[in-house]
Short mmCIF file of C-alpha atoms in Angstrom, two decimals:
data_model
loop_
_atom_site.label_atom_id
_atom_site.label_comp_id
_atom_site.label_asym_id
_atom_site.label_seq_id
_atom_site.Cartn_x
_atom_site.Cartn_y
_atom_site.Cartn_z
CA MET N 270 91.63 10.47 -69.11
CA THR N 271 93.52 12.68 -66.26
CA ALA N 272 91.78 13.35 -63.52
CA ALA N 273 92.19 16.38 -62.12
CA PRO N 274 94.04 16.83 -58.57
CA HIS N 275 91.14 18.54 -56.74
CA ALA N 276 91.86 18.03 -53.49
CA PRO N 277 89.41 15.40 -51.08
CA ALA N 278 88.02 18.51 -49.26
CA LEU N 279 87.26 20.77 -52.14
CA PRO N 280 83.52 21.48 -52.27
CA PRO N 281 81.64 18.94 -54.62
CA ALA N 282 80.94 21.93 -57.46
CA LEU N 283 84.25 23.71 -57.29
CA ALA N 284 85.11 20.05 -57.69
CA ALA N 285 82.99 19.42 -60.42
CA ALA N 286 84.19 22.07 -62.31
CA ALA N 287 87.53 21.18 -62.06
CA ASP N 288 86.71 17.94 -63.79
CA GLY N 289 84.40 19.45 -65.92
CA PHE N 290 87.52 22.17 -67.50
CA VAL N 291 90.00 18.96 -67.87
CA ARG N 292 87.23 17.10 -69.84
CA HIS N 293 87.25 20.15 -71.67
CA LEU N 294 90.72 20.22 -72.76
CA GLU N 295 91.38 16.67 -73.33
CA LEU N 296 88.19 16.25 -75.52
CA GLU N 297 87.39 19.68 -76.88
CA ARG N 298 90.83 21.49 -77.31
CA GLY N 299 92.96 18.04 -77.71
CA ARG N 300 95.84 18.95 -75.39
CA SER N 301 98.47 17.34 -74.45
CA PRO N 302 98.60 14.90 -71.62
CA HIS N 303 101.28 17.20 -70.62
CA THR N 304 99.06 20.43 -70.55
CA VAL N 305 96.14 19.01 -68.99
CA ARG N 306 98.50 18.36 -66.05
CA ALA N 307 99.77 21.76 -65.81
CA TYR N 308 96.55 23.39 -66.10
CA SER N 309 94.32 20.90 -64.42
CA GLY N 310 97.46 21.56 -61.21
CA ASP N 311 97.54 25.46 -61.73
CA VAL N 312 93.36 25.19 -61.53
CA ALA N 313 93.33 22.76 -58.51
CA LEU N 314 95.71 25.07 -56.39
CA LEU N 315 93.45 28.24 -57.33
CA LEU N 316 90.05 26.29 -56.31
CA GLU N 317 91.88 25.36 -52.88
CA HIS N 318 92.62 28.85 -52.52
CA ALA N 319 89.59 30.07 -53.11
CA ALA N 320 87.45 27.11 -50.87
CA ARG N 321 89.89 28.25 -47.76
CA MET N 322 88.19 32.11 -48.44
CA GLY N 323 84.59 30.52 -48.13
CA VAL N 324 83.56 30.12 -51.64
CA THR N 325 81.38 26.75 -52.58
CA GLU N 326 80.27 27.71 -55.92
CA PRO N 327 82.11 28.86 -59.26
CA ALA N 328 79.66 31.52 -59.76
CA GLU N 329 81.27 33.12 -56.49
CA LEU N 330 84.25 33.30 -58.29
CA ASP N 331 85.45 36.74 -58.25
CA LEU N 332 88.16 39.47 -58.95
CA ALA N 333 89.24 39.40 -55.16
CA VAL N 334 89.90 35.86 -55.19
CA LEU N 335 92.10 35.70 -58.28
CA ARG N 336 93.89 38.30 -56.89
CA SER N 337 94.26 37.35 -53.64
CA TRP N 338 95.63 33.61 -54.90
CA LEU N 339 97.95 35.69 -57.13
CA ALA N 340 99.46 37.72 -53.57
CA ARG N 341 99.67 34.25 -52.08
CA LEU N 342 101.93 32.94 -54.20
CA ARG N 343 104.06 36.23 -54.54
CA SER N 344 104.26 36.43 -51.22
CA THR N 345 105.87 32.54 -51.02
CA GLY N 346 107.91 33.81 -53.23
CA ALA N 347 106.89 32.14 -56.45
CA ALA N 348 108.90 33.82 -59.59
CA ARG N 349 106.98 36.18 -62.70
CA THR N 350 106.95 33.16 -64.88
CA THR N 351 105.20 30.97 -62.69
CA LEU N 352 102.56 33.90 -61.89
CA ALA N 353 102.35 34.91 -65.26
CA ARG N 354 101.78 31.21 -66.19
CA ARG N 355 98.94 30.37 -63.56
CA GLY N 356 97.52 33.83 -64.13
CA SER N 357 97.10 33.02 -67.47
CA THR N 358 95.59 29.52 -66.23
CA ALA N 359 93.10 31.31 -64.42
CA ARG N 360 92.16 33.46 -66.97
CA VAL N 361 91.33 29.97 -69.80
CA PHE N 362 89.39 28.79 -66.40
CA THR N 363 87.26 31.94 -65.73
CA ALA N 364 86.42 32.41 -69.38
CA TRP N 365 85.59 28.66 -69.84
CA ALA N 366 83.64 29.04 -66.71
CA HIS N 367 81.58 32.14 -67.57
CA ARG N 368 80.96 30.39 -71.98
CA ARG N 369 79.54 26.93 -69.34
CA GLY N 370 77.19 29.51 -67.50
CA LEU N 371 79.21 28.44 -64.27
CA LEU N 372 79.96 32.66 -63.69
CA PRO N 373 77.64 34.77 -64.63
CA ALA N 374 80.39 37.41 -65.88
CA ASP N 375 84.13 37.28 -66.38
CA PRO N 376 86.44 37.81 -63.65
CA GLY N 377 89.79 36.91 -65.56
CA LEU N 378 89.33 39.94 -68.23
CA LEU N 379 90.26 42.01 -65.35
CA LEU N 380 93.02 40.19 -64.07
CA ALA N 381 96.89 41.89 -64.88
CA THR N 382 99.23 40.13 -63.91
CA PRO N 383 103.43 39.86 -64.35
CA LYS N 384 104.56 39.14 -67.73
CA GLY N 385 107.39 36.30 -67.47
CA HIS N 386 110.68 36.72 -68.93
CA ARG N 387 111.24 34.66 -71.84
CA PRO N 388 114.80 33.83 -72.01
CA LEU N 389 116.08 34.12 -75.55
CA PRO N 390 116.44 30.61 -76.79
CA ASP N 391 119.82 29.18 -77.98
CA VAL N 392 120.76 28.68 -81.52
CA LEU N 393 123.00 27.16 -83.98
CA GLN N 394 125.45 29.11 -86.02
CA PRO N 395 124.51 28.62 -89.53
CA ASP N 396 127.66 27.09 -90.19
CA GLU N 397 127.53 25.23 -87.34
CA ALA N 398 124.03 23.59 -88.76
CA ALA N 399 126.22 22.82 -91.91
CA ARG N 400 129.34 21.16 -89.81
CA LEU N 401 126.25 19.10 -87.65
CA LEU N 402 124.57 18.40 -91.05
CA ASP N 403 127.52 16.95 -92.97
CA ALA N 404 129.77 15.30 -89.64
CA VAL N 405 126.88 12.61 -90.48
CA ASP N 406 128.21 11.07 -93.74
CA GLY N 407 128.48 6.87 -92.86
CA ASP N 408 126.03 4.73 -94.62
CA ASP N 409 125.03 2.33 -92.18
CA PRO N 410 121.47 2.12 -91.04
CA ALA N 411 121.76 4.52 -87.97
CA ASP N 412 123.85 7.32 -89.63
CA LEU N 413 121.34 7.29 -92.57
CA ARG N 414 118.57 7.67 -90.17
CA ASP N 415 120.11 10.06 -87.50
CA ARG N 416 121.06 12.27 -90.89
CA LEU N 417 117.40 12.05 -91.56
CA ALA N 418 116.45 13.04 -88.30
CA LEU N 419 118.82 16.05 -87.97
CA GLU N 420 118.03 16.86 -91.80
CA LEU N 421 114.42 17.21 -91.17
CA LEU N 422 114.16 19.01 -87.87
CA TYR N 423 116.38 21.30 -89.45
CA ALA N 424 115.21 21.57 -92.53
CA THR N 425 111.12 21.87 -91.61
CA GLY N 426 111.31 22.74 -87.86
CA ILE N 427 109.25 20.25 -86.57
CA ARG N 428 108.83 19.34 -83.03
CA VAL N 429 110.35 16.32 -82.32
CA GLY N 430 106.84 14.95 -81.70
CA GLU N 431 105.99 15.56 -84.80
CA LEU N 432 109.14 13.68 -86.24
CA CYS N 433 108.73 10.44 -84.51
CA GLY N 434 104.47 10.68 -85.81
CA LEU N 435 105.86 10.87 -89.40
CA ASP N 436 104.39 8.21 -91.78
CA LEU N 437 105.74 7.25 -95.15
CA ASP N 438 102.53 8.78 -96.94
CA ASP N 439 103.07 11.80 -95.10
CA VAL N 440 105.92 12.75 -97.36
CA ASP N 441 105.50 14.45 -100.69
CA ARG N 442 108.40 13.81 -102.50
CA GLY N 443 107.41 15.54 -105.91
CA ARG N 444 106.82 18.78 -104.22
CA ARG N 445 109.28 17.91 -100.78
CA VAL N 446 106.60 18.85 -98.59
CA VAL N 447 106.07 16.77 -95.25
CA ARG N 448 102.44 16.61 -93.40
CA VAL N 449 102.35 17.23 -89.39
CA LEU N 450 100.24 16.94 -87.30
CA GLY N 451 100.70 18.97 -84.52
CA LYS N 452 99.28 20.02 -81.24
CA GLY N 453 95.44 20.55 -80.98
CA ASN N 454 95.85 18.14 -84.11
CA LYS N 455 95.96 20.87 -86.63
CA GLU N 456 97.60 19.79 -89.39
CA ARG N 457 100.03 21.55 -91.74
CA SER N 458 102.11 21.14 -94.47
CA VAL N 459 106.10 22.21 -94.35
CA PRO N 460 108.78 22.63 -97.17
CA TYR N 461 112.24 20.83 -96.84
CA GLY N 462 114.96 21.33 -99.24
CA ALA N 463 117.39 19.00 -101.39
CA PRO N 464 120.03 17.96 -98.27
CA ALA N 465 116.58 16.51 -96.64
CA GLU N 466 115.84 15.19 -99.96
CA ALA N 467 118.84 13.25 -100.40
CA ALA N 468 118.65 12.22 -96.77
CA LEU N 469 115.37 10.69 -97.27
CA ASP N 470 116.40 8.70 -100.16
CA ALA N 471 119.04 7.25 -98.99
CA TRP N 472 117.23 6.45 -95.73
CA LEU N 473 114.77 4.65 -97.65
CA VAL N 474 116.77 2.64 -100.15
CA ARG N 475 119.45 1.87 -97.77
CA GLY N 476 118.36 2.67 -94.69
CA ARG N 477 114.46 1.60 -93.38
CA PRO N 478 114.87 -1.65 -95.55
CA ALA N 479 117.45 -2.93 -92.86
CA TRP N 480 115.77 -2.24 -90.01
CA ALA N 481 112.08 -2.82 -91.13
CA VAL N 482 110.25 -5.76 -89.52
CA ALA N 483 106.24 -6.88 -89.63
CA GLY N 484 105.70 -4.30 -86.96
CA SER N 485 107.18 -1.35 -88.56
CA GLY N 486 104.01 -0.22 -90.16
CA ALA N 487 103.99 3.04 -91.83
CA ALA N 488 106.76 4.33 -89.32
CA LEU N 489 109.02 6.68 -91.54
CA VAL N 490 111.53 7.09 -88.75
CA LEU N 491 112.94 4.04 -87.19
CA GLY N 492 114.42 2.50 -83.98
CA VAL N 493 117.13 -0.14 -84.24
CA ARG N 494 114.43 -3.08 -83.57
CA GLY N 495 112.28 -1.83 -86.42
CA GLY N 496 109.05 0.33 -84.02
CA ARG N 497 108.76 3.53 -84.89
CA VAL N 498 111.48 5.78 -83.31
CA ASP N 499 111.22 7.16 -79.91
CA PRO N 500 111.74 11.06 -78.93
CA ARG N 501 114.09 10.33 -76.53
CA THR N 502 116.04 8.39 -78.60
CA VAL N 503 115.85 11.61 -81.16
CA ARG N 504 116.93 13.33 -78.19
CA SER N 505 120.15 11.44 -77.62
CA ILE N 506 121.26 11.39 -81.41
CA VAL N 507 120.91 15.30 -81.13
CA HIS N 508 123.04 15.89 -77.89
CA ARG N 509 125.33 12.76 -79.28
CA ARG N 510 125.84 14.77 -82.80
CA LEU N 511 126.64 18.38 -81.42
CA ALA N 512 129.00 16.94 -79.22
CA GLY N 513 131.18 16.64 -82.03
CA VAL N 514 130.47 19.71 -83.66
CA PRO N 515 133.58 22.27 -81.56
CA GLY N 516 132.11 25.47 -80.53
CA ALA N 517 128.11 24.28 -80.58
CA PRO N 518 125.87 24.61 -77.82
CA ASP N 519 124.54 21.66 -76.50
CA LEU N 520 120.85 21.18 -77.72
CA GLY N 521 118.05 19.19 -77.91
CA PRO N 522 115.42 18.75 -80.91
CA HIS N 523 113.63 21.86 -79.87
CA GLY N 524 117.00 24.25 -80.34
CA LEU N 525 117.22 22.65 -83.97
CA ARG N 526 113.71 24.13 -84.79
CA HIS N 527 114.86 27.39 -82.56
CA SER N 528 117.84 27.47 -85.04
CA ALA N 529 115.95 26.81 -88.31
CA ALA N 530 113.33 29.71 -87.21
CA THR N 531 115.98 32.30 -86.65
CA HIS N 532 118.08 31.55 -90.07
CA LEU N 533 114.87 31.81 -91.89
CA LEU N 534 114.26 35.33 -90.27
CA GLU N 535 117.93 36.26 -90.73
CA GLY N 536 117.45 34.91 -94.37
CA GLY N 537 114.79 37.19 -95.29
CA ALA N 538 111.84 35.03 -94.58
CA ASP N 539 108.69 36.98 -93.45
CA LEU N 540 107.57 36.59 -89.70
CA ARG N 541 103.84 35.16 -90.95
CA THR N 542 105.38 32.49 -92.97
CA VAL N 543 107.68 31.22 -89.97
CA GLN N 544 104.33 31.27 -87.82
CA GLU N 545 102.91 29.04 -90.64
CA MET N 546 105.52 26.72 -90.90
CA LEU N 547 106.11 26.01 -86.97
CA GLY N 548 102.55 25.60 -86.03
CA HIS N 549 102.53 28.62 -83.68
CA ALA N 550 98.19 29.49 -83.01
CA THR N 551 99.85 33.03 -82.52
CA LEU N 552 101.96 35.38 -84.24
CA ALA N 553 103.39 36.22 -80.69
CA THR N 554 104.91 33.37 -80.13
CA THR N 555 106.81 33.20 -82.89
CA GLN N 556 107.98 36.96 -82.54
CA ILE N 557 110.59 35.82 -80.22
CA TYR N 558 112.76 35.13 -82.99
CA THR N 559 112.63 38.03 -84.40
CA HIS N 560 114.48 38.90 -81.05
CA VAL N 561 116.69 36.14 -81.32
CA SER N 562 118.36 38.01 -84.92
CA VAL N 563 118.17 41.50 -83.12
CA GLU N 564 120.46 40.39 -80.15
CA ARG N 565 122.49 37.92 -83.01
CA LEU N 566 122.74 41.67 -84.92
CA ARG N 567 123.80 43.13 -81.85
CA THR N 568 126.86 40.91 -81.06
CA SER N 569 128.03 41.28 -84.52
CA TYR N 570 127.90 45.06 -84.43
CA GLU N 571 129.45 45.14 -81.07
CA ARG N 572 132.20 43.01 -82.51
CA ALA N 573 132.82 44.80 -85.73
CA HIS N 574 131.70 48.50 -85.79
CA PRO N 575 134.83 51.09 -84.86
CA ARG N 576 131.95 53.00 -82.82
CA ALA N 577 129.94 50.12 -81.15
#
């Protein structure tokens, strides 16, 4: 279990609240270790600031303390994105504390923070994606594995960790669907197309048997030693293979996820379908891809329209 990184001098009641919040994130919300570290680190900073203001009990946290904390961060040069994230963390923490009876009211409901600027992600053009996938045409196990990884990432938009976690029985080849265990241990089914099916067939027939060992278990995608492929290996594959596509941006696996979502929307898929496919908890997260599409439309318009 991840220990909350609170300062040794933190009052006992605040330290207990920080630890309880971490347990909530890990055990009840099923958050990843990276997310837990980020949340608990921000909460520790908030409670340390509160302690310096004389707060000794969670019930003493109020809107003035939250605002004072953010104002101090702003005065030390924190970026808007940092302020937005830490304000969001404060709201999550106070909502949890209120539900647990540690706070008589939830001051986070009244806390306003600047919206962080979300830069639009780099994505491949459809022809760049096609060149990337068509270029992996070798027949040795490494080429077959690389092609499968690239095809599945682009066809389904799954995360790199979700790809690495796939087992053989997670693939329903009859319906061309993969069962994915996503964030928060939420399961979803994602369809894939004929090119990914061809890559899957080639890997299972001519690639995986060459690398499989007694310890391979049910892992679908393997590394060269026969174990389940590591996310770092997949990232290396994507960067290395994209380097061979002239003019393509240098993207990792998440860039293929962005590209898949953008190309789906540009092809006419509705936003709710793309949300379900990507496993986003809220539609707002998916809406960034509509902004990507509008930017592409604007660029094309300015290049092509005589009165642009």
